[in-house]
Amino acid sequence: MVAEHEAKELLREAGVPVPRGVVVRDMDFAPVAELREPLVLKAYGPEIVHKSEAGAVVLGLSRVDVPIEAARMLASGVAAEGFLVEEQAPGGVELIVGLVHDPGFGPVLLAGLGGVWTETLRDTALGLCPISEGDARRMLGSLRGSPVLYGLRGRPGVDVDAVVKLLMTVGGSGGLWERLELGEFEINPVIATESGVVAVDARYLPAAHASNGGQDGVIDEPADLGPHSEPTDLGPHSEPTDFGPLFEPRAVAVVGASTTRPNFGNMFLEFYKAAGIPLVAVHPEAREVGGVPAVPSLAVADVDYALVAVPAERCAQVVREASGVPYVQVMSGGFGEAGQPELERELVAAARAAGTRLLGPNCMGVYCPRGRQTFVGGGLGPAGTVALISQSGGLAGEVIKVGERRGLAFSRVVTVGNAADVTPAELLRWLSADSETRAVGLYLEDPRDGRALYEALAAAPVPVVLLVGGRSAQGQRAAASHTGGLVSDGRIWQALADQTGATLVTSQDDLIGVLAFFQAHGARIPRTTGPDGGVVVSGGRAGSLGAALAGEGIPRGTTADFRSMGALVIGPSGGASVLAADAFDRAGVSLGPLPDSVLGELRGLGLGAGSSLANPLEVPVGPRSGPDLVQRAVEAIVRHRSYPDVVAHVNVQSFFTYGTRAEPLFEYARALAAAQDALPETRVTLVTRNGECAPPGVEDEVRAIVAAAGIPVYRTMEAAAVAVAAGGRNGTA
Ligand code: ADP
Ligand code: MG
């Protein structure tokens, strides 16, 4: 560990205020005369880690006290190599600012409430370096204890700009993180007052020493990411690849299908035959396999894509012969994920030697209706604008099938398996620039590629929805500093999403639901006009609202308006409306109040008799009410105040309990579709609660009616709220 005064010297050079102090090695305390009282005495030495706990720090001393206290420390057994005597900074709010090098994501900045309460409060925020100034402000604002920074009950706040500057100096572009060899670096505490900041303690563990936490009684083991994450020695592929032919190959080869015992290869052969893509089988002897012409080797197959389904030990040999094939997918498992990293390295080496890009191993492949690429049975769905990158083939298959059932149409789906060569980050870069793709879903289980992923997400001009599996298991590492102990991969994923404007969801259902929202509303530009008629938010790229909330791009006041406007919720009265308000509140979507100017008009429509007019707006929705009431109410309100989102909900059960026909429900759906058609700058969303009470086919019909107008449908308020919140984060998708 680097001594405190040396770590502080690094801070001083970087422009961070530190207390004036002197280092004493030989018990000659004469230089202390230069310092202003009160003074702080700190012992340092290789065995002293947490000074307070070791009795190695004393505050509030006069000059004459210092030698006496130093002698007392030595007598009490403090293993001091020397002493740091420094001026005591005035009290203020104690913060922690730290850096760690995460094995998956690289340098990560931590900021939070510090001092002795760090561990107890655990009130900290993370950001991947480099952070922007907007990130710094958002991180501070996200602390539960942020009111102590901004001022509380008449008490003045601290100089927040100085704190932001400190965060930028440590974790911003060109900051300390670029010059340090992390390890871990930590300022705990930095004292923030009305007039600035002072770093009164600093700790620096360079990379080589960071794992030597033994003196602290804590052993810092590298995160056990399993053999799955065993890096290949070959390093990443360097030149950017055009993945077009991966998704739309001229022709495909399947290696491994059998003439005698049908296996996975035969199954994929059948899928490809059904998809109608030009196809060849690779077989050592046969002239045809399952009715498909066969050639003896990939070397003589004129295809853009080869699927390899032979035992792991034979895969490298097959790939070596693939020099004319730009993409090879290895379906077989039995590599890194099965404790055979050397087989995986051999496979990557074979791909490099052949000049082909390798998908997998241990992966299902590619699905692209436009390119007749598939790995699922049951035929190709419609071609669309939603892309998916998945580390799990099984999950990708489910998202395709369930998503299509719910109206998603895919541009391209790719599974990456062990991602030994082609990585999610590389694919995300390509897909986010792909003209067919308007939104990307990502399913990942592994932060290994975190750094490149951060860069790809930050650069993505399309909305990205991120589902991370195994977050709860990606725990905290043991570490020698507070910072190390407070950073866990689970929290870094959230920071990654916050910084890049991606939406982090927690279930497969929400992954599909949020993608459906972007598919339906991606081209809509919500134009929010305030009561004065001024345009509040319009245009901009994905993530612009997230950036704006963080203080960039769009002026702050306007985003506050956007937020307060939020969504208009409209549906039947009673508990459902009350619970709707709660669901949107939990998702962070505000339900801005109805404008006074529209209340008379709503009363004219017969609304509000006996109940108040508010948001959620309660309208009679059911088998016996006028179906176009919802349309007239929504159009009237949006003329007065343009909510970016309108969420209409119906209780499907009521139509079949108090009525017998589906027609009134269809009429309601048609009226809502008409409202959407009339309001191109508003995103209308439908929630069909209790859909299981409808006769078969009715829900599908409702979905089809509103889908024609570009309205997404959810079966629960919670699912709709998550999607609307994601749409709000992305402003204009
Ligand atoms: P530790 O190794 O225990 O973290 P610190 O150097 O952080 O030791 O000192 C412990 C506490 O003493 C700090 O949390 C802070 O409250 C206070 N302190 C230390 N140095 C100073 C200083 N120069 N001015 C004011 N307070 C200080
Ligand atoms: Mg400290």
PDB file of C-alpha atoms and ligand atoms in Angstrom, residues 4 8 19-20 38-40 42 48-54 56-59 86-91 94 114-116 186 188-189 191 198-203 482, ligand 1:
ATOM      1  CA  GLU A   4      -1.142   8.229   3.015  1.00  0.00           C
ATOM      2  CA  LYS A   8      -2.292  12.767  -0.890  1.00  0.00           C
ATOM      3  CA  PRO A  19      -4.606  19.469   4.476  1.00  0.00           C
ATOM      4  CA  ARG A  20      -1.179  21.064   4.930  1.00  0.00           C
ATOM      5  CA  PRO A  38      -5.644  22.288  15.743  1.00  0.00           C
ATOM      6  CA  LEU A  39      -3.504  19.422  14.455  1.00  0.00           C
ATOM      7  CA  VAL A  40      -4.030  15.769  13.586  1.00  0.00           C
ATOM      8  CA  LYS A  42      -1.431   9.916  12.225  1.00  0.00           C
ATOM      9  CA  ILE A  48      -1.403   0.021   9.843  1.00  0.00           C
ATOM     10  CA  VAL A  49      -4.435  -0.130   7.567  1.00  0.00           C
ATOM     11  CA  HIS A  50      -7.454   1.347   9.307  1.00  0.00           C
ATOM     12  CA  LYS A  51      -5.760   3.933  11.488  1.00  0.00           C
ATOM     13  CA  SER A  52      -8.684   4.645  13.798  1.00  0.00           C
ATOM     14  CA  GLU A  53      -9.041   0.981  14.650  1.00  0.00           C
ATOM     15  CA  ALA A  54      -5.293   0.705  15.278  1.00  0.00           C
ATOM     16  CA  ALA A  56      -3.087   5.467  15.058  1.00  0.00           C
ATOM     17  CA  VAL A  57      -4.979   8.728  14.609  1.00  0.00           C
ATOM     18  CA  VAL A  58      -5.583  11.544  17.132  1.00  0.00           C
ATOM     19  CA  LEU A  59      -7.475  14.772  16.386  1.00  0.00           C
ATOM     20  CA  GLU A  86      -1.464  17.762   9.464  1.00  0.00           C
ATOM     21  CA  GLU A  87      -3.832  20.642   9.959  1.00  0.00           C
ATOM     22  CA  GLN A  88      -7.297  19.664  11.043  1.00  0.00           C
ATOM     23  CA  ALA A  89      -9.936  20.653   8.517  1.00  0.00           C
ATOM     24  CA  PRO A  90     -13.160  22.216   9.796  1.00  0.00           C
ATOM     25  CA  GLY A  91     -16.119  19.861  10.108  1.00  0.00           C
ATOM     26  CA  GLU A  94     -17.891  13.451   5.188  1.00  0.00           C
ATOM     27  CA  GLY A 114     -18.399   8.446   4.042  1.00  0.00           C
ATOM     28  CA  GLY A 115     -16.434   8.640   7.229  1.00  0.00           C
ATOM     29  CA  VAL A 116     -17.265   6.264  10.048  1.00  0.00           C
ATOM     30  CA  GLU A 186      -9.978   5.746  -1.924  1.00  0.00           C
ATOM     31  CA  ASN A 188     -12.410   8.497   2.929  1.00  0.00           C
ATOM     32  CA  PRO A 189     -13.349  10.950   4.025  1.00  0.00           C
ATOM     33  CA  ILE A 191     -14.886  16.768   3.985  1.00  0.00           C
ATOM     34  CA  VAL A 198     -10.714  18.777   1.515  1.00  0.00           C
ATOM     35  CA  ALA A 199      -9.479  15.189   1.161  1.00  0.00           C
ATOM     36  CA  VAL A 200      -8.362  14.312   4.706  1.00  0.00           C
ATOM     37  CA  ASP A 201      -7.566  10.621   4.164  1.00  0.00           C
ATOM     38  CA  ALA A 202      -6.304   8.833   1.072  1.00  0.00           C
ATOM     39  CA  ARG A 203      -5.421   5.239   0.405  1.00  0.00           C
ATOM     40  CA  HIS A 482     -14.322   0.209   1.757  1.00  0.00           C
TER      41      HIS A 482
HETATM   42  P1  ADP B   1      -8.722   5.828   9.011  1.00  0.00           P
HETATM   43  O1  ADP B   1      -7.494   5.135   8.524  1.00  0.00           O
HETATM   44  O2  ADP B   1      -9.209   5.250  10.261  1.00  0.00           O
HETATM   45  O3  ADP B   1      -9.747   5.921   7.949  1.00  0.00           O
HETATM   46  P2  ADP B   1      -8.571   8.741   8.796  1.00  0.00           P
HETATM   47  O4  ADP B   1      -7.328   9.365   8.307  1.00  0.00           O
HETATM   48  O5  ADP B   1      -9.697   8.699   7.855  1.00  0.00           O
HETATM   49  O6  ADP B   1      -8.221   7.298   9.385  1.00  0.00           O
HETATM   50  O7  ADP B   1      -9.008   9.508  10.122  1.00  0.00           O
HETATM   51  C1  ADP B   1     -10.158   9.111  10.866  1.00  0.00           C
HETATM   52  C2  ADP B   1     -11.150  10.252  10.954  1.00  0.00           C
HETATM   53  O8  ADP B   1     -10.536  11.392  11.490  1.00  0.00           O
HETATM   54  C3  ADP B   1     -11.647  10.706   9.601  1.00  0.00           C
HETATM   55  O9  ADP B   1     -12.789   9.965   9.226  1.00  0.00           O
HETATM   56  C4  ADP B   1     -11.974  12.156   9.853  1.00  0.00           C
HETATM   57  O10 ADP B   1     -13.257  12.274  10.457  1.00  0.00           O
HETATM   58  C5  ADP B   1     -10.949  12.579  10.866  1.00  0.00           C
HETATM   59  N1  ADP B   1      -9.796  13.237  10.246  1.00  0.00           N
HETATM   60  C6  ADP B   1      -8.656  12.641   9.828  1.00  0.00           C
HETATM   61  N2  ADP B   1      -7.807  13.567   9.313  1.00  0.00           N
HETATM   62  C7  ADP B   1      -8.401  14.748   9.430  1.00  0.00           C
HETATM   63  C8  ADP B   1      -8.035  16.110   9.105  1.00  0.00           C
HETATM   64  N3  ADP B   1      -6.845  16.425   8.594  1.00  0.00           N
HETATM   65  N4  ADP B   1      -8.923  17.085   9.350  1.00  0.00           N
HETATM   66  C9  ADP B   1     -10.115  16.811   9.916  1.00  0.00           C
HETATM   67  N5  ADP B   1     -10.521  15.566  10.234  1.00  0.00           N
HETATM   68  C10 ADP B   1      -9.667  14.547  10.018  1.00  0.00           C
END
